[in-house]
Structures are given as C-alpha cells and as structure tokens.
mmCIF file of C-alpha atoms and ligand atoms in Angstrom:
data_model
loop_
_atom_site.group_PDB
_atom_site.id
_atom_site.type_symbol
_atom_site.label_atom_id
_atom_site.label_comp_id
_atom_site.label_asym_id
_atom_site.label_seq_id
_atom_site.Cartn_x
_atom_site.Cartn_y
_atom_site.Cartn_z
ATOM 1 C CA MET A 1 -102.142 -105.657 57.246
ATOM 2 C CA GLN A 2 -102.417 -107.831 60.148
ATOM 3 C CA LEU A 3 -101.605 -106.697 63.694
ATOM 4 C CA THR A 4 -98.708 -108.726 65.020
ATOM 5 C CA ARG A 5 -97.761 -109.219 68.823
ATOM 6 C CA LYS A 6 -93.968 -108.585 68.151
ATOM 7 C CA GLY A 7 -92.521 -107.156 71.221
ATOM 8 C CA LEU A 8 -94.703 -107.613 73.631
ATOM 9 C CA TRP A 9 -93.077 -107.697 77.020
ATOM 10 C CA GLY A 10 -94.378 -110.481 80.016
ATOM 11 C CA GLY A 11 -92.514 -109.320 82.540
ATOM 12 C CA ILE A 12 -89.074 -110.035 83.442
ATOM 13 C CA ILE A 13 -90.237 -113.654 85.304
ATOM 14 C CA ARG A 14 -91.536 -114.994 81.942
ATOM 15 C CA GLU A 15 -89.128 -112.965 80.170
ATOM 16 C CA PHE A 16 -86.056 -114.684 82.243
ATOM 17 C CA ARG A 17 -87.437 -117.573 83.063
ATOM 18 C CA ASP A 18 -84.731 -120.321 82.471
ATOM 19 C CA PHE A 19 -82.501 -118.349 84.799
ATOM 20 C CA LEU A 20 -85.137 -117.687 87.621
ATOM 21 C CA PRO A 21 -86.354 -119.962 90.439
ATOM 22 C CA GLU A 22 -89.294 -121.822 89.321
ATOM 23 C CA ILE A 23 -92.261 -119.961 89.975
ATOM 24 C CA SER A 24 -95.999 -121.578 89.492
ATOM 25 C CA ASP A 25 -97.950 -119.603 86.597
ATOM 26 C CA ASP A 26 -100.845 -119.237 88.821
ATOM 27 C CA ALA A 27 -98.566 -117.269 91.252
ATOM 28 C CA ILE A 28 -96.410 -114.650 88.913
ATOM 29 C CA THR A 29 -97.812 -111.363 89.970
ATOM 30 C CA THR A 30 -96.067 -108.967 87.584
ATOM 31 C CA LEU A 31 -96.656 -105.200 86.367
ATOM 32 C CA LEU A 32 -94.635 -105.881 83.316
ATOM 33 C CA GLU A 33 -91.487 -104.486 84.997
ATOM 34 C CA GLY A 34 -88.513 -104.650 83.246
ATOM 35 C CA ASN A 35 -87.478 -103.862 79.534
ATOM 36 C CA THR A 36 -85.445 -100.761 80.798
ATOM 37 C CA PRO A 37 -84.239 -98.649 78.002
ATOM 38 C CA LEU A 38 -80.151 -98.625 77.927
ATOM 39 C CA ILE A 39 -79.545 -94.992 76.737
ATOM 40 C CA GLU A 40 -76.313 -93.621 75.279
ATOM 41 C CA CYS A 41 -74.966 -90.785 76.340
ATOM 42 C CA ASP A 42 -73.944 -87.552 73.424
ATOM 43 C CA ASN A 43 -73.559 -84.905 75.172
ATOM 44 C CA LEU A 44 -70.693 -85.790 77.863
ATOM 45 C CA LYS A 45 -68.170 -86.019 75.651
ATOM 46 C CA ASP A 46 -66.213 -83.151 77.019
ATOM 47 C CA ILE A 47 -65.843 -85.106 80.441
ATOM 48 C CA PHE A 48 -65.985 -89.096 78.965
ATOM 49 C CA GLY A 49 -63.972 -88.557 75.500
ATOM 50 C CA ASP A 50 -63.985 -92.085 73.715
ATOM 51 C CA ILE A 51 -65.676 -93.894 76.407
ATOM 52 C CA ARG A 52 -68.516 -95.135 75.799
ATOM 53 C CA LEU A 53 -71.367 -94.368 78.530
ATOM 54 C CA LEU A 54 -74.764 -95.720 78.340
ATOM 55 C CA LEU A 55 -77.543 -95.140 81.193
ATOM 56 C CA LYS A 56 -79.614 -98.064 82.341
ATOM 57 C CA TYR A 57 -82.930 -95.898 83.101
ATOM 58 C CA GLU A 58 -84.580 -98.131 85.917
ATOM 59 C CA GLY A 59 -87.228 -95.481 86.679
ATOM 60 C CA LEU A 60 -88.886 -96.848 83.713
ATOM 61 C CA ASN A 61 -90.718 -99.539 85.472
ATOM 62 C CA PRO A 62 -93.642 -99.777 86.663
ATOM 63 C CA THR A 63 -93.284 -97.719 90.096
ATOM 64 C CA GLY A 64 -90.120 -95.776 89.040
ATOM 65 C CA SER A 65 -88.038 -97.889 90.458
ATOM 66 C CA PHE A 66 -85.620 -101.093 90.031
ATOM 67 C CA LYS A 67 -87.352 -102.542 92.984
ATOM 68 C CA ASP A 68 -89.803 -103.686 90.414
ATOM 69 C CA ARG A 69 -87.410 -106.407 89.257
ATOM 70 C CA GLY A 70 -86.878 -107.641 92.950
ATOM 71 C CA MET A 71 -90.424 -107.656 94.091
ATOM 72 C CA THR A 72 -92.291 -109.016 91.297
ATOM 73 C CA MET A 73 -90.105 -112.276 91.884
ATOM 74 C CA ALA A 74 -90.243 -111.809 96.403
ATOM 75 C CA VAL A 75 -94.631 -111.510 96.000
ATOM 76 C CA SER A 76 -94.659 -113.920 93.622
ATOM 77 C CA LYS A 77 -93.110 -116.559 95.706
ATOM 78 C CA ALA A 78 -94.975 -115.049 99.097
ATOM 79 C CA ARG A 79 -98.335 -115.461 96.770
ATOM 80 C CA GLU A 80 -97.442 -119.183 95.960
ATOM 81 C CA GLU A 81 -96.978 -120.180 100.028
ATOM 82 C CA ASN A 82 -99.989 -118.637 100.567
ATOM 83 C CA ALA A 83 -98.872 -116.036 102.303
ATOM 84 C CA LYS A 84 -101.567 -113.087 103.072
ATOM 85 C CA ALA A 85 -99.259 -110.399 104.183
ATOM 86 C CA ILE A 86 -95.874 -108.958 103.400
ATOM 87 C CA ILE A 87 -93.674 -106.596 105.269
ATOM 88 C CA CYS A 88 -90.187 -104.300 104.521
ATOM 89 C CA ALA A 89 -88.319 -101.445 105.989
ATOM 90 C CA SER A 90 -87.674 -98.844 103.215
ATOM 91 C CA THR A 91 -86.177 -95.503 102.301
ATOM 92 C CA GLY A 92 -89.062 -95.557 99.770
ATOM 93 C CA ASN A 93 -88.693 -97.436 97.005
ATOM 94 C CA THR A 94 -89.185 -100.675 98.090
ATOM 95 C CA SER A 95 -91.920 -99.400 100.019
ATOM 96 C CA ALA A 96 -93.580 -98.143 96.810
ATOM 97 C CA ALA A 97 -93.064 -101.294 94.875
ATOM 98 C CA ALA A 98 -94.367 -103.808 97.829
ATOM 99 C CA ALA A 99 -97.139 -101.702 97.939
ATOM 100 C CA ALA A 100 -98.117 -102.040 94.692
ATOM 101 C CA TYR A 101 -97.646 -105.469 94.262
ATOM 102 C CA ALA A 102 -99.125 -106.432 97.124
ATOM 103 C CA ALA A 103 -101.892 -104.597 95.838
ATOM 104 C CA LYS A 104 -101.426 -107.079 92.551
ATOM 105 C CA ALA A 105 -101.727 -109.665 94.401
ATOM 106 C CA GLY A 106 -104.655 -109.305 96.498
ATOM 107 C CA MET A 107 -102.002 -109.071 100.042
ATOM 108 C CA LYS A 108 -102.004 -106.767 102.881
ATOM 109 C CA ALA A 109 -98.492 -104.832 103.020
ATOM 110 C CA PHE A 110 -97.221 -103.217 106.097
ATOM 111 C CA VAL A 111 -93.739 -100.565 105.231
ATOM 112 C CA LEU A 112 -91.715 -99.537 107.870
ATOM 113 C CA VAL A 113 -90.209 -95.839 106.962
ATOM 114 C CA PRO A 114 -88.278 -93.439 108.753
ATOM 115 C CA ASP A 115 -90.565 -90.711 109.528
ATOM 116 C CA GLY A 116 -90.143 -87.342 107.682
ATOM 117 C CA ALA A 117 -86.744 -88.743 105.761
ATOM 118 C CA ILE A 118 -88.461 -90.361 102.364
ATOM 119 C CA ALA A 119 -89.199 -88.742 99.313
ATOM 120 C CA MET A 120 -92.534 -87.418 98.625
ATOM 121 C CA GLY A 121 -93.429 -89.305 95.309
ATOM 122 C CA LYS A 122 -92.571 -92.359 97.116
ATOM 123 C CA LEU A 123 -94.651 -91.868 100.690
ATOM 124 C CA SER A 124 -97.371 -91.123 97.971
ATOM 125 C CA GLN A 125 -96.992 -94.554 96.094
ATOM 126 C CA ALA A 126 -97.049 -96.689 99.279
ATOM 127 C CA ILE A 127 -100.301 -94.903 100.746
ATOM 128 C CA MET A 128 -101.816 -94.827 97.130
ATOM 129 C CA HIS A 129 -101.297 -98.444 96.958
ATOM 130 C CA GLY A 130 -103.423 -99.133 100.387
ATOM 131 C CA ALA A 131 -99.928 -100.246 102.508
ATOM 132 C CA MET A 132 -100.569 -99.738 106.219
ATOM 133 C CA VAL A 133 -97.384 -97.123 106.724
ATOM 134 C CA LEU A 134 -96.261 -96.953 109.726
ATOM 135 C CA GLN A 135 -93.417 -93.889 110.097
ATOM 136 C CA ILE A 136 -90.798 -94.769 112.717
ATOM 137 C CA LYS A 137 -88.907 -92.141 114.949
ATOM 138 C CA GLY A 138 -85.618 -93.573 113.887
ATOM 139 C CA ASN A 139 -83.550 -93.972 110.631
ATOM 140 C CA PHE A 140 -83.780 -97.270 108.173
ATOM 141 C CA ASP A 141 -81.022 -99.251 109.956
ATOM 142 C CA ASP A 142 -83.502 -99.121 112.864
ATOM 143 C CA ALA A 143 -86.708 -99.809 110.926
ATOM 144 C CA LEU A 144 -85.013 -102.758 109.329
ATOM 145 C CA THR A 145 -83.588 -104.327 112.763
ATOM 146 C CA ILE A 146 -87.944 -104.441 113.761
ATOM 147 C CA VAL A 147 -88.701 -106.318 110.722
ATOM 148 C CA LYS A 148 -86.771 -108.860 111.384
ATOM 149 C CA GLU A 149 -88.429 -108.992 114.851
ATOM 150 C CA ILE A 150 -91.238 -109.644 113.466
ATOM 151 C CA THR A 151 -91.327 -111.309 110.835
ATOM 152 C CA GLY A 152 -89.361 -114.306 113.268
ATOM 153 C CA ASP A 153 -92.669 -114.613 114.683
ATOM 154 C CA TYR A 154 -95.525 -113.242 112.359
ATOM 155 C CA PRO A 155 -97.394 -114.493 109.291
ATOM 156 C CA VAL A 156 -95.711 -111.617 107.700
ATOM 157 C CA LYS A 157 -93.276 -112.405 104.652
ATOM 158 C CA MET A 158 -90.322 -109.888 104.676
ATOM 159 C CA VAL A 159 -89.276 -108.389 101.327
ATOM 160 C CA ASN A 160 -86.505 -106.710 102.193
ATOM 161 C CA SER A 161 -83.402 -108.275 99.696
ATOM 162 C CA ILE A 162 -82.180 -109.770 102.298
ATOM 163 C CA ASN A 163 -85.128 -112.293 100.907
ATOM 164 C CA PRO A 164 -83.245 -114.232 98.304
ATOM 165 C CA PHE A 165 -86.046 -113.608 95.271
ATOM 166 C CA ARG A 166 -85.505 -109.781 95.741
ATOM 167 C CA ILE A 167 -81.798 -109.865 94.455
ATOM 168 C CA GLU A 168 -83.309 -113.271 91.519
ATOM 169 C CA GLY A 169 -85.334 -110.523 90.334
ATOM 170 C CA GLN A 170 -82.804 -107.906 90.670
ATOM 171 C CA LYS A 171 -80.490 -109.705 88.815
ATOM 172 C CA THR A 172 -82.353 -109.272 85.370
ATOM 173 C CA GLY A 173 -81.329 -106.182 84.706
ATOM 174 C CA ALA A 174 -77.546 -107.399 84.277
ATOM 175 C CA PHE A 175 -78.807 -109.843 81.616
ATOM 176 C CA GLU A 176 -80.811 -106.851 80.276
ATOM 177 C CA VAL A 177 -77.430 -105.020 79.431
ATOM 178 C CA CYS A 178 -75.724 -107.920 78.471
ATOM 179 C CA GLU A 179 -79.128 -108.441 75.492
ATOM 180 C CA HIS A 180 -78.740 -104.732 74.384
ATOM 181 C CA LEU A 181 -75.163 -104.301 74.440
ATOM 182 C CA GLY A 182 -74.390 -108.098 72.703
ATOM 183 C CA TYR A 183 -71.737 -108.031 75.350
ATOM 184 C CA ALA A 184 -70.844 -107.101 79.369
ATOM 185 C CA PRO A 185 -69.924 -103.571 79.388
ATOM 186 C CA THR A 186 -66.094 -103.146 80.870
ATOM 187 C CA TYR A 187 -67.625 -100.901 83.844
ATOM 188 C CA HIS A 188 -70.998 -101.425 85.660
ATOM 189 C CA PHE A 189 -71.740 -98.011 87.721
ATOM 190 C CA LEU A 190 -74.317 -98.239 90.764
ATOM 191 C CA PRO A 191 -75.246 -96.416 93.572
ATOM 192 C CA VAL A 192 -74.981 -98.696 96.872
ATOM 193 C CA GLY A 193 -77.201 -98.409 99.820
ATOM 194 C CA ASN A 194 -78.317 -101.644 101.472
ATOM 195 C CA ALA A 195 -76.076 -102.862 98.573
ATOM 196 C CA GLY A 196 -78.458 -105.260 97.015
ATOM 197 C CA ASN A 197 -78.406 -104.291 93.849
ATOM 198 C CA ILE A 198 -74.766 -104.592 93.540
ATOM 199 C CA THR A 199 -74.785 -108.097 94.447
ATOM 200 C CA ALA A 200 -77.985 -108.465 92.171
ATOM 201 C CA TYR A 201 -76.223 -107.185 89.155
ATOM 202 C CA TRP A 202 -72.947 -109.586 89.884
ATOM 203 C CA LYS A 203 -75.074 -112.814 90.879
ATOM 204 C CA GLY A 204 -76.653 -112.018 87.022
ATOM 205 C CA TYR A 205 -73.423 -111.057 84.924
ATOM 206 C CA LYS A 206 -71.902 -114.148 86.615
ATOM 207 C CA GLN A 207 -75.055 -116.528 85.690
ATOM 208 C CA TYR A 208 -74.576 -115.113 82.090
ATOM 209 C CA HIS A 209 -70.804 -115.704 81.944
ATOM 210 C CA HIS A 210 -71.370 -119.135 83.243
ATOM 211 C CA GLU A 211 -73.612 -119.690 80.605
ATOM 212 C CA ASN A 212 -71.621 -118.966 78.171
ATOM 213 C CA ILE A 213 -73.567 -115.908 76.905
ATOM 214 C CA ILE A 214 -71.023 -113.246 77.705
ATOM 215 C CA THR A 215 -67.559 -113.749 77.239
ATOM 216 C CA HIS A 216 -65.977 -111.676 79.508
ATOM 217 C CA LEU A 217 -67.325 -110.177 83.059
ATOM 218 C CA PRO A 218 -67.171 -106.317 84.369
ATOM 219 C CA LYS A 219 -65.868 -104.805 87.036
ATOM 220 C CA MET A 220 -68.599 -103.708 89.840
ATOM 221 C CA MET A 221 -67.834 -100.346 90.467
ATOM 222 C CA GLY A 222 -70.418 -98.961 93.528
ATOM 223 C CA PHE A 223 -70.696 -95.333 95.263
ATOM 224 C CA GLN A 224 -72.208 -94.751 98.718
ATOM 225 C CA ALA A 225 -73.181 -91.342 99.378
ATOM 226 C CA ASP A 226 -70.149 -89.672 101.694
ATOM 227 C CA GLY A 227 -71.964 -89.228 104.515
ATOM 228 C CA ALA A 228 -73.537 -92.972 104.683
ATOM 229 C CA ALA A 229 -70.433 -94.852 103.460
ATOM 230 C CA PRO A 230 -70.230 -97.752 105.802
ATOM 231 C CA ILE A 231 -68.561 -99.936 103.787
ATOM 232 C CA VAL A 232 -66.344 -97.544 102.289
ATOM 233 C CA ARG A 233 -65.323 -96.996 105.827
ATOM 234 C CA GLY A 234 -65.602 -100.558 106.818
ATOM 235 C CA ARG A 235 -68.026 -99.822 110.184
ATOM 236 C CA PRO A 236 -71.355 -99.255 110.317
ATOM 237 C CA VAL A 237 -72.454 -95.463 110.405
ATOM 238 C CA GLU A 238 -74.451 -94.786 113.119
ATOM 239 C CA HIS A 239 -76.020 -91.304 112.042
ATOM 240 C CA PRO A 240 -76.180 -91.703 108.443
ATOM 241 C CA GLU A 241 -76.250 -88.288 106.215
ATOM 242 C CA THR A 242 -76.942 -87.508 102.868
ATOM 243 C CA ILE A 243 -79.595 -85.342 100.114
ATOM 244 C CA ALA A 244 -80.113 -88.624 98.910
ATOM 245 C CA THR A 245 -82.375 -90.279 100.957
ATOM 246 C CA ALA A 246 -82.749 -93.719 99.143
ATOM 247 C CA ILE A 247 -79.192 -94.546 100.213
ATOM 248 C CA LYS A 248 -78.820 -93.052 103.547
ATOM 249 C CA ILE A 249 -78.212 -96.258 105.120
ATOM 250 C CA GLY A 250 -75.754 -97.048 107.841
ATOM 251 C CA ASN A 251 -75.897 -100.805 108.078
ATOM 252 C CA PRO A 252 -76.213 -102.453 104.913
ATOM 253 C CA ALA A 253 -77.856 -105.981 104.949
ATOM 254 C CA SER A 254 -75.746 -106.992 101.935
ATOM 255 C CA TRP A 255 -72.617 -105.909 103.021
ATOM 256 C CA ASP A 256 -70.828 -108.891 102.611
ATOM 257 C CA SER A 257 -72.056 -109.871 99.349
ATOM 258 C CA ALA A 258 -70.902 -106.407 97.962
ATOM 259 C CA LEU A 259 -67.537 -107.247 99.115
ATOM 260 C CA ARG A 260 -67.717 -110.179 97.210
ATOM 261 C CA ALA A 261 -68.600 -108.216 93.873
ATOM 262 C CA ARG A 262 -65.752 -105.894 94.384
ATOM 263 C CA ASP A 263 -62.993 -107.986 95.063
ATOM 264 C CA GLU A 264 -64.407 -110.844 92.578
ATOM 265 C CA SER A 265 -64.963 -108.561 89.754
ATOM 266 C CA GLY A 266 -61.485 -106.347 90.632
ATOM 267 C CA GLY A 267 -64.183 -103.291 91.086
ATOM 268 C CA VAL A 268 -64.052 -100.446 93.786
ATOM 269 C CA ILE A 269 -66.518 -99.079 96.466
ATOM 270 C CA GLU A 270 -66.133 -95.674 96.812
ATOM 271 C CA ALA A 271 -68.081 -92.564 97.939
ATOM 272 C CA VAL A 272 -68.817 -89.383 96.280
ATOM 273 C CA THR A 273 -69.939 -86.073 98.214
ATOM 274 C CA ASP A 274 -73.777 -84.764 98.077
ATOM 275 C CA GLU A 275 -72.225 -82.243 95.750
ATOM 276 C CA GLU A 276 -70.991 -84.358 93.415
ATOM 277 C CA ILE A 277 -74.454 -86.091 93.308
ATOM 278 C CA LEU A 278 -75.998 -83.127 92.893
ATOM 279 C CA ALA A 279 -74.039 -82.126 90.209
ATOM 280 C CA ALA A 280 -74.082 -85.327 88.280
ATOM 281 C CA TYR A 281 -78.266 -85.242 89.006
ATOM 282 C CA LYS A 282 -78.653 -81.713 87.553
ATOM 283 C CA LEU A 283 -76.078 -82.885 84.330
ATOM 284 C CA LEU A 284 -77.845 -85.660 83.378
ATOM 285 C CA ALA A 285 -81.476 -84.130 83.514
ATOM 286 C CA ALA A 286 -79.731 -80.752 81.634
ATOM 287 C CA ARG A 287 -77.573 -82.216 78.988
ATOM 288 C CA GLU A 288 -78.893 -85.785 78.320
ATOM 289 C CA GLY A 289 -82.645 -85.158 78.920
ATOM 290 C CA VAL A 290 -82.595 -87.934 81.365
ATOM 291 C CA TYR A 291 -84.117 -87.410 84.827
ATOM 292 C CA CYS A 292 -83.224 -89.454 87.837
ATOM 293 C CA GLU A 293 -83.351 -89.155 91.649
ATOM 294 C CA PRO A 294 -80.369 -87.987 93.548
ATOM 295 C CA ALA A 295 -79.722 -91.254 94.903
ATOM 296 C CA SER A 296 -79.379 -93.088 91.125
ATOM 297 C CA ALA A 297 -76.832 -89.963 90.096
ATOM 298 C CA ALA A 298 -74.362 -91.453 92.174
ATOM 299 C CA SER A 299 -73.608 -93.682 89.736
ATOM 300 C CA LEU A 300 -72.519 -91.122 87.204
ATOM 301 C CA ALA A 301 -70.919 -88.940 90.030
ATOM 302 C CA GLY A 302 -68.767 -92.217 90.598
ATOM 303 C CA ALA A 303 -67.965 -92.524 86.798
ATOM 304 C CA ILE A 304 -66.985 -88.685 86.335
ATOM 305 C CA LYS A 305 -64.538 -89.357 89.526
ATOM 306 C CA MET A 306 -63.035 -92.780 88.294
ATOM 307 C CA LYS A 307 -62.649 -90.745 84.776
ATOM 308 C CA LYS A 308 -60.852 -88.056 86.514
ATOM 309 C CA ASP A 309 -58.737 -90.217 88.426
ATOM 310 C CA GLY A 310 -57.338 -91.811 85.036
ATOM 311 C CA VAL A 311 -58.919 -95.513 85.927
ATOM 312 C CA LEU A 312 -61.190 -95.215 82.942
ATOM 313 C CA ASN A 313 -59.919 -95.312 79.204
ATOM 314 C CA ASP A 314 -60.779 -94.479 75.234
ATOM 315 C CA GLY A 315 -62.620 -97.395 74.305
ATOM 316 C CA ASP A 316 -64.346 -98.687 77.598
ATOM 317 C CA THR A 317 -67.617 -99.383 77.769
ATOM 318 C CA VAL A 318 -69.472 -97.885 80.849
ATOM 319 C CA VAL A 319 -72.882 -98.195 82.462
ATOM 320 C CA CYS A 320 -74.585 -96.569 85.079
ATOM 321 C CA THR A 321 -77.804 -97.975 86.523
ATOM 322 C CA LEU A 322 -79.644 -95.214 87.306
ATOM 323 C CA THR A 323 -82.102 -96.604 89.963
ATOM 324 C CA GLY A 324 -85.287 -94.550 90.442
ATOM 325 C CA HIS A 325 -87.281 -91.469 88.515
ATOM 326 C CA GLY A 326 -86.626 -88.016 89.025
ATOM 327 C CA LEU A 327 -90.188 -87.182 90.020
ATOM 328 C CA LYS A 328 -89.900 -89.439 92.688
ATOM 329 C CA ASP A 329 -88.256 -86.381 94.636
ATOM 330 C CA PRO A 330 -89.251 -83.270 92.857
ATOM 331 C CA ASP A 331 -88.536 -81.443 96.519
ATOM 332 C CA ILE A 332 -84.939 -81.579 96.182
ATOM 333 C CA ALA A 333 -85.094 -80.748 92.306
ATOM 334 C CA LEU A 334 -86.853 -77.699 93.195
ATOM 335 C CA LYS A 335 -84.320 -76.622 95.773
ATOM 336 C CA SER A 336 -81.469 -77.330 94.041
ATOM 337 C CA SER A 337 -82.591 -75.679 90.974
ATOM 338 C CA GLU A 338 -83.024 -71.975 89.800
ATOM 339 C CA LYS A 339 -86.789 -70.429 90.660
ATOM 340 C CA PRO A 340 -88.984 -70.048 87.636
ATOM 341 C CA VAL A 341 -89.033 -66.275 86.543
ATOM 342 C CA LYS A 342 -92.545 -64.284 87.305
ATOM 343 C CA VAL A 343 -93.540 -62.090 84.727
ATOM 344 C CA PRO A 344 -96.292 -60.152 83.954
ATOM 345 C CA ALA A 345 -98.609 -61.529 81.344
ATOM 346 C CA GLU A 346 -97.835 -59.204 78.509
ATOM 347 C CA THR A 347 -96.126 -60.703 75.792
ATOM 348 C CA LYS A 348 -93.405 -57.673 75.169
ATOM 349 C CA LYS A 349 -92.507 -58.000 78.660
ATOM 350 C CA ILE A 350 -91.910 -61.596 78.255
ATOM 351 C CA LEU A 351 -90.231 -61.220 75.422
ATOM 352 C CA LYS A 352 -87.753 -59.157 76.665
ATOM 353 C CA VAL A 353 -87.096 -61.577 79.510
ATOM 354 C CA MET A 354 -86.670 -64.353 76.736
ATOM 355 C CA GLY A 355 -83.916 -62.482 75.236
ATOM 356 C CA PHE A 356 -85.554 -61.532 72.009
HETATM 357 C C1 AN7 B 401 -82.872 -95.100 93.708
HETATM 358 O O1 AN7 B 401 -86.078 -98.630 98.965
HETATM 359 O O2 AN7 B 401 -83.262 -99.377 100.378
HETATM 360 O O3 AN7 B 401 -77.791 -101.055 97.558
HETATM 361 O O4 AN7 B 401 -85.391 -98.757 100.964
HETATM 362 O O5 AN7 B 401 -84.158 -96.859 96.447
HETATM 363 O O6 AN7 B 401 -79.584 -102.044 96.617
HETATM 364 O O7 AN7 B 401 -80.017 -100.787 98.406
HETATM 365 C C2 AN7 B 401 -83.712 -98.123 98.381
HETATM 366 C C3 AN7 B 401 -82.234 -98.054 97.734
HETATM 367 C C4 AN7 B 401 -80.450 -97.116 94.870
HETATM 368 C C5 AN7 B 401 -79.793 -98.483 97.027
HETATM 369 N N1 AN7 B 401 -80.749 -95.786 94.275
HETATM 370 O O8 AN7 B 401 -79.518 -100.011 96.203
HETATM 371 C C6 AN7 B 401 -85.336 -99.092 100.018
HETATM 372 C C7 AN7 B 401 -83.771 -98.665 99.599
HETATM 373 C C8 AN7 B 401 -82.094 -95.915 94.903
HETATM 374 C C9 AN7 B 401 -82.839 -96.666 95.517
HETATM 375 C C10 AN7 B 401 -80.579 -97.479 96.278
HETATM 376 C C11 AN7 B 401 -82.191 -97.723 96.406
HETATM 377 P P1 AN7 B 401 -79.182 -100.877 97.025
#
C-alpha cells in the first residue's frame, strides 16, 4: 500500500484562495486553522423535535476559537506589508489568536485586555505566545478606543475586526457550513459581541450565493447577553455585565453591518439571559459531549428561545456556531457545576457512593 495525501488541509487561505483577497505565498502565516466539524445533535430531540440541529464547533481551531480564521488573514496581510508588530483590544480570544499568529510570523504582538475580566485560558495563551499583555483598568470598549488611537500614529498594525481582512478570513466559516451540508441552513445562530462574526458569516453566505454555489440564503440569528445587549437596546451600554466575558461588549465595532446582516437575511438580533446561556452551555456538554465556552452557548440558547417562541419549524436546518472551546474558561465550569465527590481510598465505600 502507498501513503496518500488525501484530506490534508492547508488552512483557510490556501483552501479558499479563489474567494479571498490575494496574498503572496511567502506571506501566508497559518496554523492550519479551519475545517472544523459540523456536529449533528442527536440528543436534543425533546427540545427541537424534527428540526435538524448542527453545531459548527469552532473551539477546535488551533488556538481554540473562530478568531484564528480572521487572524491568519490579518497577520498574513500585515506580513506582506512588512509590519513588525500587531496590536488588538480583546475580551480574550482575539488576544490569544493574535499572540499565536504573531509568534508564527516572527512579529511582536501587543494586546490590551480588561484587567481581571478575561478567562484564564485565554490570558495564559497570550502570555505563552510572547505577546506583551497590557491589562487596563477599564472594559473592552475602553481598550478598543485606545488601540484605535495608537494605530493612527504608530507603526503597529491593528488586528481587531475593524481590519477588513479579519472579516474576510472569518467568512470561511460560512463556506465550510455550505460545503458540509451541500446547501445553506435555514437559520444560522451566532453569539454577538463586537459583531464581526455575524458580519463575516453573512458576507460568506452572500458570496457563495452570488457564485451560484448555494441556491438560498440563511436567516442570520444573532444573540447578545442580556446585560451586554447594545444592538438589541439600540444604544451603547456603558457598563456591560455578563458571565460570558467574551461578549461583554457595550459598543460593538461592526454594529451597522450586523444590522444589515439581520435585515437583509430576515433574521433577528436578540438577547438571552446569563441563566439561559449557562443552561445551554451545560446542556451541550452533558447531552451532546460538546464543551464550548459560555459566550458560545448564546447561539444555542438563542435557538432554544426561538424554538419555544414558535419561530423554528420541523424540517428546518439550524446551525449554531460554537465560537470557542470550553477549556478556555474552566473557572466558570467549576463554579457553575456540582463539586466532585470526595471519597476515602477504599473500594467498598467507593462502590457504595457509586450506587452499587
Ligand atoms: C467565544 O476576543 O471580541 O461578535 O476580543 O470570543 O465577532 O465579536 C471575542 C468575541 C463570540 C463574539 N464568542 O464575536 C475578543 C472578542 C466568543 C468570542 C464572540 C467572541 P464577535
């Protein structure tokens, strides 16, 4: 028998080159992101009935979140332009991805994060990959404002999703959903923070539609956390609050394009409570074997809400993007679950506790 290279994946830039802005070969900086699984839900029929529910598990990207798709593009472009340093504000995942891709490109990364408000896993990544981590006494929105000021005048490339190449990379999530299903879903649910990802998915679906690769477009369903829901309220939230720290954002950068995604697709942008987010988070882990971070579960929480409200129908295909891995934020998992059982190191007593 001979070895074949069947199925080897080259990362999103090489795989979707025809649909992305041009990048020279030497500049491509990839950790082979993308090609994440679209997992069929088997055990939620009591909630969803004959709706086909699938999970786009973005936690399986190299740094554990969907941000890698945008970061490979933004860093490759920065490298093409001979940039020596990148900068971003972040609730955690962008900083982890920026740090990793900067390391790969041999660049310096500066990341501004709200002090004490990002998950431990993400902070550890940014530090391990050698970024300069600047913890500010302020929230994400303050950090983004500062980053915008800095990049105007200094030789550092901004890699927040205001950088159009981030959106270009992230739209490949929609391409993959279409490739896997063979068509576009009826509904696509996403958590919304800075609103870059809903913008990107919509761009991707529209592009595949324009190219006649898919025949219909999905409705885009965005969900913010109730305490951090500026788009739902129609005005910035000065002090956003939610346990889902990834989406604790009060003034999203891609606000307008998120509204366009909603309106052009006939979708919604609504809010789910922290309780609904945590319930969906636990349900996925316990019943489907899929561990995502709390912010990611806002997509499923939204789908459950829309099912209850009678919006979803039997026969619909529903995709929820799970944006980040559960291991990003183990603190919240331990805090919100039952404690492990402490037992003596004695077989008999353990068997009793086990119920045998
Ligand atoms: C797990 O890392 O904004 O609506 O700075 O980490 O595109 O902002 C993270 C956002 C959803 C929201 N789920 O996506 C950051 C950051 C997870 C996230 C979102 C984020 P956008």
